[in-house]
Amino acid sequence: MDYISVFDRILQKKLERDPAEARRFLAFGYRAYRRLGRIFPDRRLPESKRFAADVVMRLMIKVLTKPEETCMASLFVPGEPLAAAGILPYSVEAFSSYLAGTHIEKLFLDRTSEDGVPETMCSFHRIFDGAAASGLMPKPPFMVYTNLACDGNMMTFPYLKELYKVPAFYIDVPWDRNEDAVAYVADQLHRMVEFVSDSAHRKITEEALQAAVSREAQAAADYREHLRYQRERCLPGTMTSDMYGVFLSRILAGTRDTASYTAGLLQDISREPATDALRVAWIHLMPFMQPSLRKLFSFSDRIYLTANDIVYDAFRPFRSKDPYEAMAARMVYSAFNGKTEARIDCAEQMVRDTNAEGVILFAHWGCRTTIGASGLIRDALEARGIPTLILEADGCNPANSPDGQLMTRVEAFMEMLEEKRRQGGKMR
Ligand code: SF4
């Protein structure tokens, strides 16, 4: 029996009848799945990656069962003020990934189509908006969002603010990467802290904020130390387990969980033996729903992903002891802000740091920022001697992606890298 299809059918019926009941049912499913994962853990995964899966699953359950302890936030919002307040944020990417992982994304994609949302919009946003419009997602107490990295947020968050009639705080990150911009963003972060304190009815003390930022600085240091090992060792994993790293490095920044995760990564990789597998760095989100790619990158001894630019950029070294300035600088000088050149430099540095032999850039359907920059990034990296493959597909809606074609292109890329290695063609 296909238990997932049965679960989906029941959920759909409940959703039509009573969205609150559907929410409880989904939470029940997630709880059962979490319990199963604890009783029968996937022992092929290192402990740090199993921990990450559990943390993100716990977050999703909380979103559905105790929304008053959570908030909606966009992925690039600094998590530290929320961590200091004990509020768990969830993003468009996190929630939609879970719905897609539960194979119920089509329900919400259909819903947004009926509501007239263009199908060219990023599917992470369409699924999120559809889940909200259908009543599956509970009303959050408040929202925090930013224009950094994702232009889809500039439609989704105002729409949801109106739908739920909840307070929202917007962080404007200027395109220019300079000290004036850092001061401007730091000022907004002061106001964000007041906003979160008021909205969550929890006072955020300077000590709690400083502690969250210090934890994140340590998490970044551990992550970067673990990258040094990535040059010749590989932590077994799957695309899904790497995707959890995206959430921990961003919206969960400043939490004890993120600090434990990176400390665990460092410990786990230090115990791994060296490997001969191909080393490839990844740009943008991972298409963890794509059957062929998921299979290819899971526990492979032929290829492994050394780093992902969303995580790599989040864990840059902290430059300031002032918590507001540290968070503001991370946003302003993010590789995802300003000209594409910054993203190219970040990708090159990620390749050098991890000794990667090539780069795969995932141009997610509907993500205008990444699609628009993908050709420029590939050409610049190739000019710097780094073979780069662009994959165009839909990371959250596999129905939109030519699975066989993607696999053929990755296979050809891997063969090219293997041939290059045979010929001693080092790129460094
Ligand atoms: S894929 Fe692009 S448009 Fe979609 S949520 Fe991520 S950054 Fe935004």
Short mmCIF file of C-alpha atoms and ligand atoms in Angstrom, two decimals, residues 92-93 122 124-125 149-152 284-285 364 366-367, ligand 1:
data_model
loop_
_atom_site.label_atom_id
_atom_site.label_comp_id
_atom_site.label_asym_id
_atom_site.label_seq_id
_atom_site.Cartn_x
_atom_site.Cartn_y
_atom_site.Cartn_z
CA VAL A 92 8.75 30.17 2.50
CA GLU A 93 11.47 27.74 1.46
CA CYS A 122 8.67 30.64 -7.92
CA PHE A 124 8.24 27.86 -3.20
CA HIS A 125 6.14 31.03 -3.01
CA ALA A 149 18.15 37.83 -2.15
CA CYS A 150 14.52 37.09 -2.98
CA ASP A 151 12.22 39.42 -4.91
CA GLY A 152 9.36 36.94 -4.44
CA HIS A 284 21.53 27.95 -4.84
CA LEU A 285 18.86 25.61 -3.46
CA HIS A 364 15.26 27.28 -10.01
CA GLY A 366 10.70 31.28 -11.32
CA CYS A 367 13.69 32.56 -9.33
S1 SF4 B 1 14.07 30.18 -5.19
FE1 SF4 B 1 14.43 32.38 -5.56
S2 SF4 B 1 12.37 33.32 -5.73
FE2 SF4 B 1 12.15 31.27 -4.83
S3 SF4 B 1 12.17 31.59 -2.62
FE3 SF4 B 1 14.28 31.15 -3.20
S4 SF4 B 1 15.25 33.13 -3.64
FE4 SF4 B 1 13.02 33.45 -3.59
#
